[in-house]
mmCIF file of C-alpha atoms in Angstrom:
data_model
loop_
_atom_site.group_PDB
_atom_site.id
_atom_site.type_symbol
_atom_site.label_atom_id
_atom_site.label_comp_id
_atom_site.label_asym_id
_atom_site.label_seq_id
_atom_site.Cartn_x
_atom_site.Cartn_y
_atom_site.Cartn_z
ATOM 1 C CA MET A 120 117.215 -42.083 18.443
ATOM 2 C CA ASN A 121 114.444 -40.776 16.186
ATOM 3 C CA LYS A 122 113.075 -37.417 17.161
ATOM 4 C CA VAL A 123 109.295 -37.548 17.366
ATOM 5 C CA LYS A 124 107.620 -34.562 15.712
ATOM 6 C CA ALA A 125 104.798 -34.618 18.202
ATOM 7 C CA ASP A 126 104.572 -31.114 19.574
ATOM 8 C CA VAL A 127 102.667 -29.495 16.676
ATOM 9 C CA ASP A 128 99.297 -30.263 18.270
ATOM 10 C CA PHE A 129 100.491 -30.558 21.857
ATOM 11 C CA SER A 130 99.115 -28.251 24.526
ATOM 12 C CA PHE A 131 99.691 -28.359 28.263
ATOM 13 C CA ASP A 132 95.887 -28.318 28.660
ATOM 14 C CA ILE A 133 95.804 -32.024 27.742
ATOM 15 C CA VAL A 134 98.337 -33.050 30.403
ATOM 16 C CA PRO A 135 96.655 -34.796 33.364
ATOM 17 C CA ALA A 136 97.074 -32.861 36.627
ATOM 18 C CA SER A 137 99.012 -35.706 38.226
ATOM 19 C CA TRP A 138 101.388 -36.186 35.258
ATOM 20 C CA PRO A 139 105.040 -35.510 36.185
ATOM 21 C CA VAL A 140 106.979 -33.140 33.971
ATOM 22 C CA CYS A 141 110.698 -33.380 33.345
ATOM 23 C CA PHE A 142 113.483 -30.829 33.072
ATOM 24 C CA VAL A 143 116.440 -33.172 33.655
ATOM 25 C CA PRO A 144 119.377 -31.501 31.877
ATOM 26 C CA GLY A 145 121.253 -33.571 29.330
ATOM 27 C CA CYS A 146 118.864 -36.500 29.343
ATOM 28 C CA PRO A 147 119.561 -38.587 26.220
ATOM 29 C CA MET A 148 115.925 -39.744 26.162
ATOM 30 C CA ALA A 149 114.383 -36.247 26.280
ATOM 31 C CA GLU A 150 113.537 -35.947 22.564
ATOM 32 C CA THR A 151 111.121 -38.879 22.698
ATOM 33 C CA CYS A 152 109.862 -38.521 26.286
ATOM 34 C CA LEU A 153 106.278 -37.459 27.009
ATOM 35 C CA SER A 154 107.220 -35.990 30.405
ATOM 36 C CA HIS A 155 109.912 -33.854 28.785
ATOM 37 C CA LEU A 156 107.461 -32.744 26.079
ATOM 38 C CA ALA A 157 105.006 -31.726 28.811
ATOM 39 C CA GLY A 158 107.778 -29.768 30.520
ATOM 40 C CA LEU A 159 108.487 -27.856 27.320
ATOM 41 C CA HIS A 160 104.858 -26.685 27.210
ATOM 42 C CA ILE A 161 104.307 -25.532 30.808
ATOM 43 C CA PRO A 162 102.433 -22.233 30.815
ATOM 44 C CA GLY A 163 104.307 -19.219 32.167
ATOM 45 C CA GLY A 164 102.127 -18.849 35.252
ATOM 46 C CA ARG A 165 102.614 -22.447 36.419
ATOM 47 C CA THR A 166 105.128 -22.525 39.284
ATOM 48 C CA TRP A 167 104.867 -26.003 40.813
ATOM 49 C CA GLY A 168 103.568 -29.508 40.272
ATOM 50 C CA PRO A 169 104.639 -33.141 39.956
ATOM 51 C CA ALA A 170 108.129 -33.523 38.529
ATOM 52 C CA ILE A 171 110.725 -36.128 37.656
ATOM 53 C CA TYR A 172 113.912 -35.682 39.649
ATOM 54 C CA PRO A 173 117.398 -35.854 38.149
ATOM 55 C CA THR A 174 118.009 -38.970 40.274
ATOM 56 C CA ALA A 175 115.695 -40.882 37.893
ATOM 57 C CA LEU A 176 118.501 -40.897 35.308
ATOM 58 C CA HIS A 177 121.063 -43.704 35.681
ATOM 59 C CA ASP A 178 123.650 -44.613 33.054
ATOM 60 C CA GLY A 179 121.699 -42.826 30.325
ATOM 61 C CA GLN A 180 118.418 -44.571 31.186
ATOM 62 C CA CYS A 181 115.477 -42.969 32.978
ATOM 63 C CA GLY A 182 113.280 -45.048 35.252
ATOM 64 C CA GLN A 183 110.387 -42.648 34.583
ATOM 65 C CA TYR A 184 110.681 -42.584 30.779
ATOM 66 C CA LYS A 185 107.398 -42.631 28.868
ATOM 67 C CA LYS A 186 107.723 -42.703 25.097
ATOM 68 C CA ILE A 187 105.673 -40.150 23.182
ATOM 69 C CA ARG A 188 102.886 -42.146 21.609
ATOM 70 C CA LYS A 189 99.674 -41.086 19.940
ATOM 71 C CA ILE A 190 96.924 -43.642 20.085
ATOM 72 C CA HIS A 191 93.555 -44.183 18.464
ATOM 73 C CA ALA A 192 91.580 -44.148 21.717
ATOM 74 C CA ALA A 193 87.948 -45.189 22.062
ATOM 75 C CA TRP A 194 84.982 -44.717 24.363
ATOM 76 C CA GLY A 195 81.418 -45.921 24.706
ATOM 77 C CA PHE A 196 79.937 -49.407 24.571
ATOM 78 C CA ASP A 197 76.434 -48.956 23.113
ATOM 79 C CA THR A 198 77.488 -49.853 19.551
ATOM 80 C CA LEU A 199 79.162 -53.041 20.781
ATOM 81 C CA PHE A 200 75.930 -54.212 22.386
ATOM 82 C CA VAL A 201 73.575 -53.477 19.452
ATOM 83 C CA ASP A 202 73.534 -57.064 18.149
ATOM 84 C CA VAL A 203 74.268 -58.853 21.437
ATOM 85 C CA LYS A 204 71.681 -61.374 22.620
ATOM 86 C CA GLN A 205 70.082 -60.555 25.945
ATOM 87 C CA ARG A 206 71.516 -63.663 27.588
ATOM 88 C CA ASP A 207 75.056 -62.476 26.727
ATOM 89 C CA ALA A 208 74.669 -58.775 27.573
ATOM 90 C CA SER A 209 74.936 -59.027 31.357
ATOM 91 C CA PRO A 210 77.944 -61.391 31.418
ATOM 92 C CA LEU A 211 79.744 -59.226 28.856
ATOM 93 C CA ARG A 212 79.084 -56.030 30.827
ATOM 94 C CA SER A 213 80.293 -57.741 33.994
ATOM 95 C CA ALA A 214 83.464 -58.945 32.294
ATOM 96 C CA ILE A 215 84.180 -55.440 30.968
ATOM 97 C CA LYS A 216 83.532 -53.905 34.407
ATOM 98 C CA ASP A 217 85.840 -56.457 36.037
ATOM 99 C CA TYR A 218 88.559 -55.744 33.475
ATOM 100 C CA LEU A 219 88.275 -51.960 33.816
ATOM 101 C CA GLY A 220 88.149 -51.982 37.612
ATOM 102 C CA GLY A 221 84.511 -51.622 38.545
ATOM 103 C CA ASN A 222 81.182 -50.024 37.834
ATOM 104 C CA GLY A 223 82.270 -46.387 38.218
ATOM 105 C CA THR A 224 85.270 -46.822 35.961
ATOM 106 C CA TYR A 225 83.118 -48.627 33.383
ATOM 107 C CA TYR A 226 80.809 -45.619 33.162
ATOM 108 C CA ARG A 227 83.734 -43.176 32.880
ATOM 109 C CA TYR A 228 84.880 -45.119 29.797
ATOM 110 C CA HIS A 229 81.310 -45.442 28.573
ATOM 111 C CA ASN A 230 80.691 -41.680 28.808
ATOM 112 C CA GLY A 231 84.053 -40.690 27.310
ATOM 113 C CA GLU A 232 85.486 -39.251 30.533
ATOM 114 C CA ARG A 233 88.282 -41.798 30.151
ATOM 115 C CA LEU A 234 89.550 -43.240 26.889
ATOM 116 C CA LEU A 235 90.384 -46.841 26.087
ATOM 117 C CA THR A 236 93.882 -47.575 24.835
ATOM 118 C CA PRO A 237 94.278 -49.887 21.819
ATOM 119 C CA GLU A 238 95.337 -52.666 24.194
ATOM 120 C CA GLN A 239 92.176 -52.228 26.273
ATOM 121 C CA GLN A 240 90.077 -52.136 23.104
ATOM 122 C CA ASP A 241 91.623 -55.420 21.929
ATOM 123 C CA HIS A 242 90.910 -57.082 25.263
ATOM 124 C CA ILE A 243 87.284 -55.957 25.310
ATOM 125 C CA LEU A 244 86.694 -56.942 21.682
ATOM 126 C CA GLY A 245 88.212 -60.321 22.527
ATOM 127 C CA LEU A 246 85.485 -60.836 25.142
ATOM 128 C CA PHE A 247 82.854 -60.410 22.419
ATOM 129 C CA ARG A 248 84.693 -62.714 20.020
ATOM 130 C CA GLN A 249 84.878 -65.411 22.704
ATOM 131 C CA ARG A 250 81.072 -65.396 22.737
ATOM 132 C CA GLY A 251 80.881 -65.608 18.932
ATOM 133 C CA TYR A 252 80.302 -61.950 18.058
ATOM 134 C CA THR A 253 82.361 -60.767 15.103
ATOM 135 C CA ASP A 254 80.209 -58.139 13.377
ATOM 136 C CA ASN A 255 79.806 -54.488 14.353
ATOM 137 C CA LEU A 256 82.649 -54.633 16.884
ATOM 138 C CA ARG A 257 83.103 -50.889 17.215
ATOM 139 C CA PHE A 258 83.082 -48.509 20.122
ATOM 140 C CA ASP A 259 80.833 -45.451 20.104
ATOM 141 C CA GLY A 260 83.599 -42.973 19.395
ATOM 142 C CA TYR A 261 87.288 -42.637 18.627
ATOM 143 C CA ARG A 262 89.855 -39.914 19.027
ATOM 144 C CA ASP A 263 93.587 -39.687 18.359
ATOM 145 C CA VAL A 264 95.285 -38.587 21.583
ATOM 146 C CA TYR A 265 98.617 -38.630 23.356
ATOM 147 C CA ASP A 266 98.929 -41.716 25.538
ATOM 148 C CA PHE A 267 99.149 -40.623 29.183
ATOM 149 C CA SER A 268 98.240 -44.092 30.482
#
């Protein structure tokens, strides 16, 4: 298994509050597991929180395993709508809101409070392509982040 050199820029500050950390001894998947990486970076004053139990490991496989992955995440939709015709704007916004789970979630992604994974970006860009838009298909901003989705 390839060891991921991912902890150079890793800080526990980026770990979502609900993310489970892992300390399972002898786990063969630990070197590439995001939960294990989070566990390695717990600040000294932290004494409790969500955790992965040793019972998650069966026959060398963990049911809670999440591979360490950095993604090119995106946020914001204004740039996507710059060249969109008025008749297409509302249906496109509705389709994006439906895909993301509603109006509130849409605005969290729009304002950068949540970040779109590459898979979500592809889906949303596909909605624009289905309506014939192929130019200027960019989100407002991008950032390389660890994938906690």
